[in-house]
């Protein structure tokens, strides 16, 4: 994971070339690239063994190192060493607060709710069947695939294959996932409005009740997707600020592919946000660009670059998209509401949700 994350740092936009931003982004880059890599490799027929996983990561790292050697490195921005040191210390404190608050909820075993068991079952079956697109041994009826998000299977399944981590230990993975989201918030805000604003935003998010809310239903996939959404917003913010280079487009594409790998429902919400961005850009172009609005909008607006980022996401995440499509096709029909007791949805249930 560390090798995957470090190998992507040379491709980040120039504005992100600061130690605190690299430290905040590296775990997220690592998880996203590792998940996309293993999902694609598994879809192509590779069995997930110790050797194949290590060779896949080595191949990715070598390819990225070769690509980094051929492209010009981004110009490093000047950054005061003391400020960056204070920011790194603050991030460590924020992570510690997040870990401590999360641990209070999930310990002792079992954690709240029941979704954790499904993620652990997926990890066990990945370790058993050596693929991510796998059969559900407990399925009944027409659906046979074990429907889950490939990013979870890639990370949890590889931990089972490579390190022999017990399923019970993986139940605490949500604690680490929750610690990543303040880092993503810091990276997005600090890159756009400064390190001080980033620290305040990350600290505020770390102590906000909504940050800990997924603990009570074990929303692992949702939490990991939330680590990538600030990167999407960061890329859009950089485009609005006038940074129109290919690095920003790649950051947008990578973040979209990462969201899809971790939680396809969140990817649908992000797609709606992108649609709103495109419509807004079109309207602004028509209002502001004078006699030739269409030509000026296409040349000066961000729609062209947003669409390029979506294209990059499709290219980077084609394995993820095909995996989700095949998994959905074999999931069977939804269970009709008529199979549930008539009192299953009552006023108390609606009030609870």
Coordinates of C-alpha atoms in Angstrom, one line a residue, residues 53-320:
X53 CA -0.4 -9.5 -5.5
X54 CA 3.2 -8.6 -4.9
X55 CA 4.1 -8.8 -8.6
X56 CA 1.1 -6.7 -9.5
X57 CA 2.1 -4.0 -7.1
X58 CA 5.7 -4.2 -8.2
X59 CA 4.6 -3.8 -11.8
X60 CA 2.5 -0.8 -11.0
X61 CA 5.3 0.9 -9.1
X62 CA 7.9 0.3 -11.8
X63 CA 5.5 1.6 -14.5
X64 CA 4.7 4.7 -12.5
X65 CA 8.4 5.3 -11.8
X66 CA 9.2 5.1 -15.4
X67 CA 6.4 7.4 -16.3
X68 CA 7.5 9.9 -13.6
X69 CA 11.0 9.9 -15.1
X70 CA 9.7 11.0 -18.5
X71 CA 7.4 13.8 -17.3
X72 CA 8.6 17.1 -15.9
X73 CA 8.4 17.3 -12.1
X74 CA 6.0 19.9 -10.8
X75 CA 7.6 23.1 -9.6
X76 CA 7.7 22.9 -5.8
X77 CA 6.0 25.7 -4.0
X78 CA 7.8 27.5 -1.2
X79 CA 6.7 26.4 2.2
X80 CA 7.9 27.5 5.6
X81 CA 9.4 24.5 7.5
X82 CA 7.9 25.6 10.8
X83 CA 4.4 26.0 9.4
X84 CA 4.6 22.5 7.8
X85 CA 5.9 21.0 11.0
X86 CA 3.1 22.5 13.0
X87 CA 0.6 21.3 10.4
X88 CA 2.0 17.7 10.6
X89 CA 1.8 17.8 14.4
X90 CA -1.7 19.0 14.2
X91 CA -2.7 16.2 11.8
X92 CA -1.2 13.6 14.1
X93 CA -3.3 15.0 17.0
X94 CA -6.4 15.0 14.8
X95 CA -5.8 11.4 13.9
X96 CA -5.3 10.5 17.5
X97 CA -8.6 12.1 18.5
X98 CA -10.4 10.4 15.7
X99 CA -8.9 7.0 16.6
X100 CA -9.8 7.4 20.3
X101 CA -13.3 8.5 19.6
X102 CA -13.9 5.7 17.2
X103 CA -12.4 3.0 19.4
X104 CA -14.9 3.9 22.2
X105 CA -17.7 2.8 19.9
X106 CA -16.4 -0.3 18.2
X107 CA -14.7 -1.9 21.2
X108 CA -15.4 -4.5 22.6
X109 CA -16.2 -6.9 19.8
X110 CA -18.7 -7.2 18.1
X111 CA -19.1 -3.6 16.9
X112 CA -22.6 -2.0 16.6
X113 CA -25.0 -3.0 13.8
X114 CA -24.5 -6.0 11.5
X115 CA -22.9 -4.7 8.2
X116 CA -19.4 -5.5 9.6
X117 CA -20.2 -9.2 9.3
X118 CA -20.9 -8.8 5.5
X119 CA -17.6 -7.2 4.9
X120 CA -15.7 -9.9 6.9
X121 CA -17.6 -12.6 4.9
X122 CA -16.5 -11.0 1.7
X123 CA -12.9 -10.9 2.9
X124 CA -13.0 -14.6 3.9
X125 CA -14.5 -15.6 0.6
X126 CA -11.9 -13.6 -1.4
X127 CA -9.2 -15.4 0.6
X128 CA -10.9 -18.8 -0.1
X129 CA -11.8 -18.3 -3.8
X130 CA -8.9 -16.0 -4.7
X131 CA -11.0 -13.6 -6.8
X132 CA -13.0 -10.4 -6.2
X133 CA -16.0 -11.4 -8.4
X134 CA -17.0 -14.4 -6.5
X135 CA -19.9 -16.7 -5.8
X136 CA -21.9 -16.4 -2.6
X137 CA -21.9 -19.8 -0.8
X138 CA -24.9 -18.8 1.2
X139 CA -27.0 -17.5 -1.7
X140 CA -30.5 -18.7 -2.3
X141 CA -32.7 -18.1 -5.4
X142 CA -31.5 -16.8 -8.7
X143 CA -28.7 -14.5 -7.5
X144 CA -25.3 -16.2 -7.1
X145 CA -22.7 -13.4 -6.8
X146 CA -21.5 -12.1 -3.5
X147 CA -22.4 -8.5 -4.1
X148 CA -20.0 -6.1 -2.4
X149 CA -17.8 -3.2 -3.3
X150 CA -14.5 -4.3 -5.0
X151 CA -12.4 -1.9 -3.1
X152 CA -13.3 -3.5 0.2
X153 CA -12.5 -7.0 -1.1
X154 CA -9.2 -5.8 -2.6
X155 CA -7.9 -4.3 0.7
X156 CA -9.5 -6.7 3.2
X157 CA -9.0 -9.8 1.0
X158 CA -5.3 -9.0 0.4
X159 CA -4.8 -8.6 4.1
X160 CA -6.2 -12.1 4.6
X161 CA -4.1 -13.6 1.7
X162 CA -0.8 -11.8 2.4
X163 CA -0.7 -11.3 6.1
X164 CA -3.2 -13.9 7.5
X165 CA -5.0 -11.2 9.4
X166 CA -8.0 -12.7 11.2
X167 CA -11.5 -11.7 10.2
X168 CA -12.2 -10.5 13.7
X169 CA -9.3 -8.0 13.6
X170 CA -10.6 -6.6 10.3
X171 CA -13.8 -5.5 12.2
X172 CA -11.7 -2.6 13.5
X173 CA -10.8 -1.4 10.0
X174 CA -13.5 1.2 10.1
X175 CA -11.6 3.0 12.9
X176 CA -8.7 3.5 10.5
X177 CA -11.0 4.4 7.6
X178 CA -12.6 7.1 9.7
X179 CA -9.2 8.6 10.5
X180 CA -8.6 9.1 6.8
X181 CA -11.5 11.4 6.2
X182 CA -10.2 14.3 8.2
X183 CA -6.9 14.0 6.2
X184 CA -8.8 14.3 3.0
X185 CA -10.7 17.4 4.3
X186 CA -7.4 18.9 5.3
X187 CA -5.8 18.3 1.9
X188 CA -8.7 19.9 0.0
X189 CA -9.1 22.9 2.2
X190 CA -5.4 23.6 2.8
X191 CA -4.7 23.4 -1.0
X192 CA -7.4 25.9 -1.7
X193 CA -7.4 28.3 1.3
X194 CA -4.2 27.7 3.2
X195 CA -2.7 25.4 5.8
X196 CA -4.4 27.1 8.7
X197 CA -7.9 26.8 7.2
X198 CA -7.1 23.1 6.4
X199 CA -6.2 22.3 10.1
X200 CA -9.3 24.1 11.4
X201 CA -11.5 22.2 8.8
X202 CA -9.9 18.8 9.6
X203 CA -10.3 19.4 13.4
X204 CA -13.9 20.5 13.0
X205 CA -14.7 17.5 10.9
X206 CA -12.9 15.1 13.3
X207 CA -15.1 16.1 16.2
X208 CA -18.4 16.5 14.3
X209 CA -21.0 13.9 15.2
X210 CA -21.6 13.1 11.5
X211 CA -18.0 12.0 11.3
X212 CA -18.6 9.2 13.8
X213 CA -22.1 8.4 12.6
X214 CA -21.0 5.5 10.3
X215 CA -19.7 3.7 13.3
X216 CA -23.2 2.9 14.5
X217 CA -24.1 1.0 11.3
X218 CA -20.5 0.1 10.2
X219 CA -20.6 2.1 7.0
X220 CA -17.1 1.1 5.9
X221 CA -17.6 1.5 2.2
X222 CA -19.3 4.9 2.6
X223 CA -16.5 6.1 4.9
X224 CA -13.8 5.1 2.4
X225 CA -15.7 6.8 -0.4
X226 CA -15.9 9.9 1.7
X227 CA -12.1 10.0 1.8
X228 CA -12.1 10.4 -2.0
X229 CA -14.9 12.9 -2.4
X230 CA -12.8 15.8 -1.0
X231 CA -10.3 15.1 -3.7
X232 CA -13.0 15.4 -6.3
X233 CA -14.0 18.8 -4.9
X234 CA -10.3 19.8 -4.7
X235 CA -9.8 19.0 -8.4
X236 CA -13.0 21.0 -9.3
X237 CA -11.7 23.9 -7.1
X238 CA -8.4 23.9 -8.8
X239 CA -10.1 24.0 -12.2
X240 CA -12.1 27.0 -11.0
X241 CA -9.0 28.7 -9.8
X242 CA -7.4 28.5 -13.2
X243 CA -5.2 25.4 -12.9
X244 CA -6.0 23.6 -16.2
X245 CA -3.1 21.2 -16.6
X246 CA -3.3 17.4 -17.1
X247 CA -2.3 16.8 -13.5
X248 CA -5.6 18.3 -12.2
X249 CA -7.5 16.3 -14.8
X250 CA -5.8 13.1 -13.6
X251 CA -6.5 13.9 -10.0
X252 CA -10.2 14.3 -10.9
X253 CA -10.2 11.1 -12.8
X254 CA -8.4 9.2 -10.0
X255 CA -10.8 10.4 -7.3
X256 CA -13.8 9.4 -9.3
X257 CA -12.5 6.0 -10.0
X258 CA -11.6 5.6 -6.3
X259 CA -15.1 6.6 -5.2
X260 CA -16.6 4.0 -7.6
X261 CA -14.3 1.3 -6.3
X262 CA -15.2 1.9 -2.7
X263 CA -18.9 2.7 -2.9
X264 CA -20.9 2.8 -6.1
X265 CA -23.8 4.6 -4.5
X266 CA -21.6 7.5 -3.5
X267 CA -20.3 7.5 -7.1
X268 CA -23.8 8.1 -8.3
X269 CA -24.2 11.0 -6.0
X270 CA -20.8 12.5 -7.2
X271 CA -22.0 12.0 -10.8
X272 CA -25.0 14.2 -9.9
X273 CA -22.7 16.8 -8.5
X274 CA -20.7 16.8 -11.7
X275 CA -23.8 17.2 -13.7
X276 CA -24.7 20.3 -11.7
X277 CA -21.2 21.6 -12.2
X278 CA -21.5 21.1 -16.0
X279 CA -24.9 22.7 -16.2
X280 CA -23.8 25.7 -14.1
X281 CA -20.7 26.2 -16.3
X282 CA -22.9 26.1 -19.4
X283 CA -25.3 28.7 -18.0
X284 CA -22.4 31.0 -16.9
X285 CA -20.9 30.6 -20.3
X286 CA -24.1 31.6 -22.1
X287 CA -24.5 34.6 -19.8
X288 CA -21.0 36.0 -19.7
X289 CA -19.4 35.3 -23.1
X290 CA -21.0 37.8 -25.4
X291 CA -21.8 37.2 -29.1
X292 CA -20.0 33.8 -29.4
X293 CA -21.0 32.1 -26.1
X294 CA -20.6 28.5 -27.2
X295 CA -17.1 28.9 -28.6
X296 CA -15.9 31.0 -25.6
X297 CA -17.5 28.7 -23.1
X298 CA -15.8 25.6 -24.6
X299 CA -12.4 27.3 -24.6
X300 CA -12.5 29.1 -21.3
X301 CA -14.9 27.2 -19.1
X302 CA -14.2 24.1 -17.1
X303 CA -16.7 21.7 -18.8
X304 CA -14.1 20.4 -21.3
X305 CA -11.7 19.6 -18.5
X306 CA -14.4 18.1 -16.3
X307 CA -15.4 15.8 -19.2
X308 CA -11.8 14.9 -19.7
X309 CA -11.6 14.0 -16.0
X310 CA -14.6 11.8 -16.4
X311 CA -12.9 10.1 -19.4
X312 CA -9.8 9.6 -17.3
X313 CA -12.0 8.0 -14.6
X314 CA -13.5 5.6 -17.1
X315 CA -10.0 4.6 -18.4
X316 CA -8.5 4.2 -14.9
X317 CA -11.5 2.5 -13.5
X318 CA -12.7 0.4 -16.4
X319 CA -12.0 -2.7 -14.4
X320 CA -14.1 -1.4 -11.5

